């Protein structure tokens, strides 16, 4: 659910070193249920530097037996460089235990001869073990061919709570000689392409500047372009965000002069030399925005073909699942959501938005929050400058209106919501672009469904007891203040791949303490990210003051409370709601008012969850095995008893909220597609 407001936060404690600190991880091959972009971000969240090729800083290549057997180019390079070659289980087990797993337990059978006898897997990995130990505290160098930018992750368990920020600016380095950099959308010079120098530096700069006081919201685009005949120019375009602007080609035709023109303009607008583009922005100057150029996955095999490649196959999905995919991956709904949140998707489309930029946006809001709540002394001018920086990093289209200064918690909350939505929509965008490497010909909807990596998605029979019990839970827990009406289109029994295993290996799998079947709502456009990556906790870069009971996963026992976060007006009147099994623990951290530090306070008392107690709630509970045998021991409201007043002394909330601080506490159980 979107963040809540509340009381002032105390300064957070310094985080412990993440489990893969000092490692540099590369991926090769196809991992069912996981895209490489998701895995790159998962590794980064565990503290590793990441790269899309085997560089001098790489310490681990995560691959598959099939990729190892065929000696792919990355495997060969890893063997030659004498680094670890490990299976995906090494990463997952390191995450589960919150400690780096022993690499020697995750190696491969050597069924093909090594390209270099001295680098055979057994010898290679023994040598690499010592190398990894020696470099445990070493970070990848700033100019390493590594990136954490275009990532999105499974973000299970504690990864999101680690103080790890993706490397900014490394998306500016081409990872392949075959990469094609798109020309500026208003450039119509025929036969020209963007220059990439021998070091892989892409000569393409997107700059932004917002100044609320002067009603400025400007962009400046620079590209060095070259033609097949050898003629080179610097293309420039500038204007107000959301408008076409003015444009001009500069230079005398030589590459050297085009670069000089580019560098001079970049220095004039940003105050920085081109080679220092990732340095902190200069006051009153344009801000450099990293764009994502790389494809989100770099599998080396031929990708899956969809029906657009020829005579298309029929869709193999059940009709309700087909309709669900059409809803989740509807690009018109993406555009509407971004417009509603004032994001300028023309300036920086989802496909070009890097995760590093989103993380810098979160950090900018965190800095603003500390100024607004007074934990950092700041003048009105300081707050306006910080607000301008955020708008410069994350382009907004205010038309000709003055950009509003972010000086209140309400406005801050809305911008946090924007970044969280962008992160989830970025995941969905990755799935739509993702190409699995098994050569199959797939219908687009099958391809999208496969990209979610679900273990199960079963449409329920409307006549079944399971459907009827769940529908009754939905309709009977509508708050009297919400005025919500539902028409249930479909209910799906779901299971995310690996979620049961994660729960089973966690501390929450012991004797049942207080497990409940609870609601979670979000925009339909976010469900590509939610289903593929799971429910996630806000990153450390996000301001804690944006969350009423601290950073966690917010759940409800009244369906309409969660439904209010679905924004069904953006998705044609259709909403998606989750029912989650959550182990809350016993006792719970019971509160009647907001507390930004609720998560830390709960943990210090040995509690797993916070219960924000409301004035209206279900008055009776029953065992959810009446829905499905697998839910035995899990509680759900007994809707034969109408929700009513709780008479909790001092209750501030209208309805209950339950907040879990570890994603491993939660398993997604049901997905509702409803019209509202």
XYZ file of C-alpha atoms in Angstrom:
676
model
C 0.000 0.000 0.000
C 1.134 3.581 -0.432
C 2.923 5.221 2.467
C 1.235 6.780 5.457
C 2.008 9.918 7.397
C 2.869 10.089 11.030
C 5.269 11.374 13.640
C 8.842 12.493 13.286
C 11.487 9.789 12.853
C 14.701 9.412 14.748
C 17.934 9.051 12.810
C 18.310 5.455 11.575
C 21.044 3.232 12.939
C 23.922 2.333 10.649
C 23.123 -0.922 8.829
C 25.221 -4.063 9.141
C 27.415 -5.067 6.210
C 25.331 -7.018 3.679
C 26.213 -10.686 3.052
C 27.772 -10.250 -0.413
C 29.812 -7.178 0.475
C 33.054 -7.289 -1.520
C 31.727 -9.610 -4.235
C 31.172 -8.657 -7.872
C 28.542 -10.913 -9.448
C 27.811 -11.660 -13.121
C 24.958 -13.816 -14.489
C 24.941 -16.073 -17.536
C 22.235 -18.340 -18.934
C 18.491 -18.655 -18.436
C 16.975 -19.023 -14.959
C 13.308 -20.134 -15.051
C 11.128 -17.733 -13.100
C 13.853 -15.084 -12.890
C 14.953 -12.411 -15.347
C 18.605 -11.401 -15.289
C 17.629 -7.806 -14.528
C 15.827 -9.014 -11.397
C 18.776 -11.164 -10.362
C 21.257 -8.329 -10.876
C 19.276 -6.172 -8.516
C 18.840 -9.018 -6.033
C 22.625 -9.424 -5.905
C 23.078 -5.665 -5.518
C 20.640 -5.591 -2.625
C 22.742 -8.248 -0.908
C 25.730 -5.925 -1.132
C 27.440 -7.189 -4.294
C 28.703 -5.069 -7.112
C 27.201 -6.366 -10.360
C 28.275 -6.507 -13.975
C 26.768 -7.716 -17.223
C 30.086 -9.094 -18.459
C 33.007 -10.839 -16.775
C 35.296 -7.928 -15.925
C 38.558 -7.720 -14.021
C 36.582 -7.030 -10.845
C 34.226 -10.013 -11.172
C 34.481 -12.577 -8.374
C 31.456 -14.804 -9.125
C 29.691 -16.009 -12.266
C 26.218 -17.322 -11.440
C 25.206 -19.662 -14.242
C 23.438 -22.921 -15.089
C 24.669 -26.432 -15.792
C 23.512 -26.053 -19.408
C 25.424 -22.797 -19.862
C 28.474 -24.324 -18.193
C 28.320 -27.414 -20.425
C 28.227 -25.429 -23.670
C 31.098 -23.180 -22.522
C 29.347 -19.902 -23.226
C 31.545 -16.853 -23.690
C 30.988 -15.733 -20.103
C 31.836 -19.199 -18.754
C 35.054 -19.258 -20.794
C 36.031 -15.829 -19.535
C 35.242 -16.803 -15.941
C 37.409 -19.916 -16.239
C 40.247 -17.903 -17.733
C 39.961 -15.283 -14.998
C 39.941 -17.969 -12.301
C 36.769 -16.859 -10.497
C 33.896 -18.749 -8.893
C 31.300 -20.424 -11.117
C 28.259 -21.132 -8.963
C 24.596 -22.024 -9.352
C 21.709 -19.677 -8.585
C 21.130 -21.535 -5.319
C 24.317 -19.919 -3.980
C 22.694 -16.481 -4.286
C 19.331 -17.620 -2.907
C 20.888 -19.440 0.049
C 23.124 -16.456 0.825
C 20.000 -14.330 0.918
C 18.096 -16.818 3.060
C 20.856 -17.141 5.659
C 21.875 -13.469 5.411
C 25.477 -14.684 5.083
C 27.639 -15.571 2.091
C 27.243 -19.283 1.356
C 30.268 -21.553 0.823
C 30.884 -21.449 -2.930
C 32.378 -24.936 -3.054
C 28.913 -26.396 -2.386
C 27.440 -24.830 -5.545
C 29.850 -25.800 -8.339
C 29.153 -27.692 -11.581
C 29.947 -31.107 -12.996
C 32.805 -30.790 -15.486
C 31.274 -32.689 -18.419
C 33.130 -30.770 -21.142
C 36.855 -30.084 -21.438
C 38.084 -26.768 -20.109
C 39.376 -24.294 -22.712
C 42.466 -23.940 -20.546
C 43.699 -26.914 -18.485
C 45.128 -24.581 -15.875
C 41.670 -23.113 -15.444
C 39.682 -26.304 -15.044
C 36.692 -25.768 -12.764
C 38.062 -27.693 -9.798
C 41.374 -25.837 -9.776
C 39.814 -22.561 -10.800
C 37.324 -22.477 -8.028
C 39.823 -23.445 -5.378
C 42.057 -20.557 -6.388
C 39.126 -18.216 -6.596
C 38.093 -19.101 -3.075
C 41.276 -17.573 -1.707
C 40.914 -14.611 -4.056
C 37.404 -13.956 -2.836
C 38.543 -14.091 0.785
C 41.354 -11.644 0.064
C 38.940 -9.270 -1.638
C 36.086 -9.614 0.829
C 36.155 -5.906 1.696
C 37.092 -4.698 -1.774
C 34.485 -2.820 -3.787
C 34.461 -2.710 -7.586
C 36.429 0.247 -8.911
C 34.376 3.226 -10.117
C 35.317 2.607 -13.737
C 34.545 -1.113 -13.617
C 32.335 -2.450 -16.360
C 29.599 -2.963 -13.804
C 26.153 -1.611 -13.229
C 23.392 -1.759 -10.722
C 21.288 0.625 -12.744
C 18.709 -1.322 -14.760
C 17.760 -3.635 -12.013
C 14.727 -4.913 -10.408
C 14.691 -7.753 -8.017
C 13.056 -10.556 -6.213
C 13.858 -8.471 -3.105
C 13.023 -11.253 -0.764
C 13.627 -11.150 2.953
C 16.025 -8.452 4.144
C 17.571 -7.268 0.893
C 15.634 -4.025 0.715
C 16.706 -3.029 4.209
C 20.383 -3.041 3.302
C 22.071 0.329 2.779
C 23.157 -0.433 -0.784
C 22.739 2.177 -3.510
C 23.167 1.101 -7.155
C 26.162 2.581 -8.958
C 25.079 5.744 -10.749
C 26.393 6.584 -14.210
C 27.603 3.153 -15.248
C 24.606 2.780 -17.528
C 26.464 5.310 -19.695
C 28.963 2.592 -20.637
C 28.022 0.313 -23.545
C 28.371 -3.367 -22.656
C 28.181 -4.585 -26.248
C 29.645 -3.387 -29.515
C 26.342 -4.161 -31.194
C 24.272 -1.851 -29.018
C 22.163 0.701 -30.878
C 21.605 3.994 -29.049
C 18.368 5.678 -30.142
C 18.606 9.162 -31.593
C 16.823 11.962 -29.793
C 13.159 11.607 -30.750
C 13.152 14.986 -32.510
C 16.353 14.385 -34.480
C 15.671 13.661 -38.137
C 19.234 13.539 -39.462
C 19.200 10.577 -41.851
C 22.040 8.070 -41.654
C 23.458 9.233 -38.328
C 24.047 7.266 -35.137
C 25.105 8.127 -31.594
C 28.857 7.958 -31.108
C 30.251 5.335 -28.711
C 33.974 5.691 -28.106
C 36.413 2.733 -27.857
C 36.059 2.691 -24.059
C 32.309 2.196 -24.418
C 31.344 5.720 -23.311
C 28.037 6.717 -24.902
C 28.080 10.370 -25.954
C 24.494 11.078 -25.035
C 23.482 13.391 -22.187
C 20.061 14.147 -20.755
C 20.043 17.186 -18.474
C 17.227 18.610 -16.389
C 16.771 21.748 -14.311
C 13.824 22.704 -12.115
C 13.550 25.994 -10.249
C 10.191 26.494 -8.587
C 10.869 30.124 -7.701
C 11.494 31.078 -11.326
C 8.889 28.640 -12.713
C 11.632 26.817 -14.603
C 11.280 23.154 -15.573
C 13.762 22.744 -18.396
C 15.601 20.001 -20.266
C 18.739 19.977 -22.407
C 19.657 17.009 -24.633
C 23.095 16.537 -26.188
C 24.319 13.796 -28.541
C 27.455 13.350 -30.622
C 26.257 11.910 -33.931
C 28.284 10.346 -36.720
C 27.386 9.255 -40.239
C 28.748 6.422 -42.363
C 30.595 9.028 -44.446
C 32.479 10.218 -41.358
C 30.663 13.495 -40.847
C 30.042 14.254 -37.148
C 27.912 16.832 -35.346
C 26.682 17.580 -31.843
C 22.899 17.504 -31.732
C 21.288 19.709 -29.115
C 17.661 20.223 -28.112
C 16.330 22.278 -25.238
C 13.088 23.625 -23.843
C 10.441 23.188 -21.152
C 9.752 19.638 -19.976
C 6.759 18.224 -21.840
C 7.318 20.402 -24.920
C 9.232 19.866 -28.174
C 11.611 22.761 -27.594
C 14.274 24.138 -29.911
C 17.073 22.223 -31.608
C 20.361 22.766 -33.381
C 23.261 20.797 -34.888
C 26.726 22.074 -33.940
C 30.238 21.478 -35.267
C 32.367 21.613 -38.415
C 31.945 17.955 -39.326
C 34.900 16.399 -37.502
C 34.562 14.039 -34.559
C 37.033 16.042 -32.478
C 35.071 19.249 -32.968
C 31.760 17.523 -32.246
C 33.193 16.242 -28.962
C 34.508 19.699 -28.081
C 31.078 21.212 -28.752
C 29.439 18.502 -26.640
C 31.872 18.938 -23.747
C 31.577 22.727 -23.789
C 27.766 22.642 -23.730
C 27.733 19.989 -21.023
C 30.118 22.046 -18.857
C 28.132 25.237 -19.486
C 24.799 23.687 -18.498
C 25.839 21.349 -15.663
C 28.952 23.062 -14.314
C 30.715 19.687 -14.563
C 33.245 18.263 -16.975
C 31.830 15.386 -19.050
C 34.164 12.898 -17.388
C 32.836 14.067 -13.982
C 29.173 13.682 -14.959
C 28.357 11.418 -12.000
C 29.628 13.951 -9.452
C 27.072 15.702 -7.203
C 25.055 18.285 -9.149
C 26.117 21.927 -8.960
C 23.694 24.435 -7.386
C 21.554 26.366 -9.876
C 22.789 24.140 -12.724
C 21.295 21.342 -14.818
C 21.338 17.804 -13.388
C 22.634 14.846 -15.411
C 20.053 12.040 -15.650
C 21.287 8.520 -16.300
C 19.374 6.694 -19.007
C 19.138 2.925 -19.412
C 20.517 1.757 -22.751
C 21.200 -1.912 -22.172
C 18.626 -4.573 -22.835
C 17.411 -5.775 -19.461
C 18.720 -9.285 -20.065
C 21.760 -10.400 -21.980
C 21.188 -14.109 -22.486
C 23.503 -15.266 -25.206
C 21.090 -17.613 -26.925
C 18.411 -16.884 -29.445
C 15.425 -15.383 -27.679
C 11.865 -16.564 -27.560
C 9.900 -15.674 -30.636
C 6.421 -14.270 -30.273
C 3.574 -14.269 -32.727
C 4.825 -11.042 -34.289
C 7.699 -13.044 -35.838
C 5.338 -14.958 -38.068
C 2.217 -17.054 -37.916
C 1.440 -16.882 -34.228
C 0.508 -19.754 -31.930
C -2.687 -19.847 -29.918
C -2.582 -18.675 -26.321
C -2.417 -21.621 -23.915
C -3.702 -19.705 -20.874
C -7.160 -20.045 -19.372
C -9.397 -17.164 -20.443
C -9.476 -15.487 -16.979
C -5.660 -15.503 -16.894
C -5.539 -14.040 -20.408
C -7.759 -11.175 -19.251
C -5.571 -10.684 -16.196
C -2.414 -10.412 -18.337
C -4.155 -7.886 -20.585
C -4.947 -5.818 -17.497
C -1.542 -6.029 -15.815
C 0.476 -5.270 -18.948
C -1.780 -2.574 -20.427
C 0.578 0.180 -21.587
C -2.256 2.710 -21.800
C -2.857 2.222 -18.089
C 0.879 2.718 -17.480
C 0.732 6.026 -19.334
C -2.378 7.117 -17.418
C -0.771 6.267 -14.064
C 2.371 8.237 -14.874
C 0.362 11.207 -16.110
C -1.761 11.193 -12.962
C 1.420 11.340 -10.884
C 2.878 14.135 -13.097
C 5.781 11.966 -14.277
C 7.127 12.922 -17.699
C 7.336 9.579 -19.499
C 8.258 11.315 -22.764
C 11.362 12.822 -21.247
C 12.404 9.568 -19.557
C 10.324 6.549 -20.673
C 10.045 3.550 -18.361
C 12.342 1.533 -20.591
C 15.046 4.193 -20.287
C 14.602 4.854 -16.568
C 17.416 3.299 -14.562
C 17.064 1.862 -11.081
C 20.007 4.006 -10.020
C 17.976 7.087 -10.895
C 15.004 5.831 -8.852
C 17.296 5.213 -5.864
C 18.770 8.715 -6.193
C 15.204 10.018 -6.220
C 14.459 8.179 -2.962
C 17.629 9.565 -1.389
C 16.663 13.077 -2.482
C 13.254 12.685 -0.803
C 14.931 11.337 2.328
C 17.085 14.467 2.492
C 13.987 16.611 1.993
C 12.116 14.758 4.724
C 14.872 15.447 7.239
C 14.632 19.152 6.410
C 10.831 19.237 6.583
C 10.579 17.460 9.937
C 13.368 19.514 11.440
C 15.883 16.746 12.119
C 18.275 18.662 9.832
C 18.300 22.479 10.206
C 17.207 24.045 6.926
C 15.865 27.347 5.655
C 12.962 27.747 3.245
C 15.546 28.345 0.530
C 17.347 25.083 1.392
C 14.071 23.166 1.133
C 13.277 24.747 -2.227
C 16.744 23.855 -3.549
C 16.313 20.236 -2.411
C 12.855 20.129 -3.998
C 14.290 21.471 -7.257
C 16.970 18.773 -7.197
C 14.354 16.019 -6.866
C 12.329 17.361 -9.804
C 15.544 17.624 -11.817
C 16.398 13.970 -11.103
C 12.875 12.639 -11.712
C 11.320 14.574 -14.618
C 7.820 15.923 -13.973
C 5.493 17.497 -16.498
C 3.715 20.441 -14.898
C 2.826 21.967 -18.279
C 3.202 25.732 -17.814
C 2.343 25.562 -14.125
C 4.918 26.442 -11.489
C 6.535 23.304 -9.997
C 5.248 23.051 -6.409
C 7.886 23.138 -3.694
C 7.928 19.893 -1.702
C 7.607 21.381 1.759
C 4.903 19.233 3.400
C 4.558 15.573 4.338
C 1.497 15.274 2.081
C 3.421 16.291 -1.046
C 6.404 14.184 0.032
C 4.130 11.158 0.416
C 2.839 11.603 -3.134
C 6.364 11.681 -4.546
C 7.281 8.519 -2.608
C 4.217 6.909 -4.156
C 5.444 7.977 -7.599
C 8.834 6.318 -7.103
C 7.294 3.117 -5.738
C 4.939 2.974 -8.709
C 7.780 3.618 -11.152
C 9.784 0.755 -9.630
C 6.889 -1.700 -10.054
C 6.025 -0.488 -13.557
C 9.702 -0.777 -14.485
C 9.478 -4.466 -13.508
C 6.433 -4.951 -15.719
C 8.228 -3.162 -18.550
C 11.195 -5.528 -18.115
C 8.871 -8.540 -18.368
C 7.324 -7.230 -21.580
C 10.805 -6.863 -23.085
C 12.285 -10.014 -21.576
C 13.293 -12.752 -24.005
C 13.788 -16.237 -22.548
C 16.442 -18.260 -24.293
C 14.848 -21.568 -25.186
C 13.821 -20.908 -28.797
C 10.109 -21.502 -28.224
C 7.453 -19.657 -30.171
C 5.065 -18.094 -27.665
C 1.897 -16.056 -27.734
C 2.485 -12.626 -26.169
C 0.220 -13.383 -23.206
C 1.996 -16.703 -22.564
C 5.303 -14.852 -22.656
C 4.059 -12.271 -20.168
C 2.669 -14.925 -17.839
C 5.935 -16.863 -17.965
C 7.762 -13.659 -17.076
C 5.867 -13.505 -13.784
C 7.481 -16.793 -12.719
C 4.410 -18.045 -10.872
C 4.333 -21.506 -9.314
C 0.529 -21.538 -9.488
C -2.283 -19.370 -10.794
C -5.614 -21.212 -10.779
C -8.936 -19.489 -11.591
C -11.527 -20.604 -9.040
C -14.900 -22.072 -9.976
C -17.531 -19.513 -8.984
C -19.706 -22.335 -7.619
C -17.021 -23.680 -5.302
C -17.037 -23.157 -1.546
C -13.547 -21.706 -1.867
C -14.786 -18.938 -4.199
C -17.898 -18.215 -2.156
C -16.050 -17.966 1.171
C -13.515 -15.582 -0.331
C -16.137 -13.458 -2.081
C -18.008 -13.172 1.219
C -14.825 -11.973 2.952
C -14.476 -9.318 0.250
C -18.019 -7.993 0.303
C -18.660 -8.285 4.045
C -15.627 -6.257 5.141
C -16.467 -2.979 3.456
C -15.977 0.000 5.728
C -19.015 2.215 6.217
C -16.891 5.297 5.431
C -15.676 3.982 2.077
C -18.803 3.573 -0.037
C -17.212 0.802 -2.115
C -19.158 -1.727 -4.203
C -17.586 -4.762 -5.856
C -18.362 -6.992 -8.811
C -16.050 -10.003 -8.718
C -14.733 -10.953 -12.158
C -12.249 -13.634 -11.073
C -10.468 -15.025 -8.047
C -7.147 -16.823 -8.559
C -5.410 -19.152 -6.132
C -1.768 -18.190 -6.492
C 1.683 -19.205 -5.307
C 4.895 -17.381 -6.084
C 7.858 -19.546 -7.038
C 10.094 -20.080 -4.010
C 7.852 -18.253 -1.546
C 6.820 -21.397 0.347
C 10.439 -22.534 0.542
C 11.500 -19.140 1.839
C 8.801 -19.237 4.510
C 9.622 -22.834 5.420
C 13.277 -21.996 6.048
C 12.481 -18.879 8.078
C 11.873 -18.415 11.802
C 8.188 -17.854 11.011
C 7.636 -21.490 9.995
C 7.566 -22.798 13.560
C 4.419 -23.256 15.631
C 1.581 -20.999 14.514
C 1.486 -17.835 16.594
C -0.920 -15.437 14.934
C -1.409 -16.141 11.236
C -4.098 -14.225 9.406
C -5.478 -13.936 5.891
C -5.253 -10.203 5.167
C -5.747 -7.747 2.300
C -3.240 -5.726 0.310
C -4.210 -3.360 -2.491
C -2.191 -1.555 -5.146
C -2.628 -0.124 -8.632
C -3.146 -2.724 -11.368
C -0.065 -1.303 -13.108
C 2.065 -2.397 -10.129
C 1.161 -6.078 -10.283
C 3.760 -7.037 -12.868
C 6.290 -6.094 -10.201
C 4.326 -7.469 -7.243
C 3.676 -10.915 -8.733
C 7.156 -11.338 -10.206
C 9.120 -9.941 -7.271
C 6.762 -10.246 -4.302
C 5.624 -7.582 -1.878
C 8.581 -5.452 -0.902
C 9.696 -3.119 1.843
C 10.778 0.431 1.029
C 14.536 0.802 0.415
C 16.838 2.488 2.943
C 17.001 5.518 0.642
C 13.287 6.190 1.214
C 12.348 8.624 4.001
C 10.926 6.830 7.025
C 8.539 9.717 7.656
C 6.500 8.658 4.648
C 5.259 5.542 6.464
C 2.852 5.726 9.405
C 4.263 2.708 11.248
C 7.716 2.527 9.673
C 8.901 0.752 6.554
C 7.069 -2.523 6.143
C 4.312 -4.293 4.242
C 0.913 -2.869 5.149
C -2.085 -5.222 5.362
C -5.739 -4.836 6.389
C -8.655 -6.949 7.608
C -11.230 -4.661 5.936
C -11.212 -5.115 2.153
C -12.251 -1.555 1.343
C -9.271 -0.101 3.218
C -6.967 -1.914 0.804
C -9.249 -1.271 -2.184
C -8.780 2.474 -1.726
C -5.156 2.064 -2.793
C -6.068 0.345 -6.079
C -6.922 3.575 -7.968
C -9.303 1.642 -10.215
C -10.148 4.821 -12.143
C -6.704 4.524 -13.767
C -7.371 0.961 -14.993
C -10.841 1.216 -16.511
C -12.725 0.651 -13.256
C -11.023 -2.697 -12.566
C -8.955 -3.315 -9.444
C -6.637 -6.053 -8.212
C -6.555 -7.084 -4.545
C -4.346 -9.628 -2.811
C -5.164 -11.897 0.090
C -1.954 -12.708 1.926
C -1.164 -15.231 4.620
C 0.851 -13.328 7.215
C 2.529 -14.693 10.334
C 2.196 -11.688 12.627
C 3.696 -13.276 15.722
C 2.514 -13.083 19.310
C 2.509 -10.622 20.951
C 2.121 -7.822 18.425
C 3.329 -4.253 18.828
C -0.100 -2.721 19.483
C -0.455 1.015 18.780
C -3.342 3.455 18.634
C -1.418 6.259 16.919
C 1.260 6.625 14.281
C 4.915 5.959 15.070
C 7.634 6.196 12.421
C 9.870 4.055 14.623
C 7.331 1.268 15.123
C 9.409 -1.235 13.177
C 12.579 -0.683 15.175
C 10.640 -0.584 18.438
C 8.875 -3.854 17.616
C 12.147 -5.589 16.770
C 13.779 -4.342 19.967
C 10.965 -6.040 21.916
C 11.271 -9.284 19.947
C 8.028 -8.624 18.068
C 7.554 -9.332 14.375
C 4.689 -6.993 13.492
C 2.783 -3.860 14.454
C -0.983 -3.703 14.859
C -2.370 -0.229 14.288
C -5.674 -0.579 16.124
C -8.763 0.909 14.505
C -12.192 1.981 15.677
C -14.030 -0.469 13.369
C -12.956 -4.055 12.676
C -14.164 -7.654 12.271
C -15.580 -8.798 15.602
C -15.221 -12.535 15.018
C -12.524 -14.766 13.502
C -12.516 -18.362 12.264
C -10.112 -20.930 10.840
C -9.455 -20.380 7.133
C -9.383 -24.123 6.431
C -13.000 -23.592 5.366
C -11.499 -21.920 2.286
C -8.719 -24.404 1.552
C -7.078 -27.193 3.608
C -3.646 -25.584 3.204
C -4.885 -22.639 5.290
C -5.518 -24.683 8.434
C -4.397 -22.674 11.449
C -4.703 -19.357 9.608
C -7.418 -16.988 10.843
C -9.865 -15.012 8.726
C -12.879 -12.882 9.748
C -16.098 -14.720 10.524
C -18.395 -12.687 8.285
C -21.518 -14.149 9.869
C -20.730 -11.500 12.489
C -20.787 -8.001 11.010
C -17.752 -5.743 11.596
C -18.401 -3.216 14.328
C -16.943 -0.839 16.878
C -13.865 -2.105 18.692
C -14.108 0.337 21.608
C -10.307 0.519 21.706
C -9.413 3.436 24.016
C -7.643 6.245 22.165
C -7.856 4.599 18.734
C -6.852 7.087 16.038
C -7.283 4.915 12.945
C -10.721 4.233 11.493
C -9.718 0.635 10.607
C -7.010 -1.839 11.610
C -3.632 -1.986 9.902
C -1.100 -4.801 10.264
C 2.515 -4.105 9.333
C 5.082 -6.861 8.714
C 8.763 -5.909 8.745
C 10.159 -8.973 6.971
C 8.914 -10.107 3.570
C 9.453 -13.745 4.626
C 6.453 -13.410 6.978
C 4.111 -13.224 3.999
C 2.869 -15.656 1.363
C 0.580 -14.488 -1.439
C -2.499 -16.737 -1.485
C -5.267 -15.231 -3.627
C -5.607 -12.531 -6.266
C -8.985 -10.864 -6.840
C -9.923 -9.120 -10.082
C -12.913 -6.922 -9.292
C -14.834 -4.043 -10.803
C -15.411 -1.095 -8.531
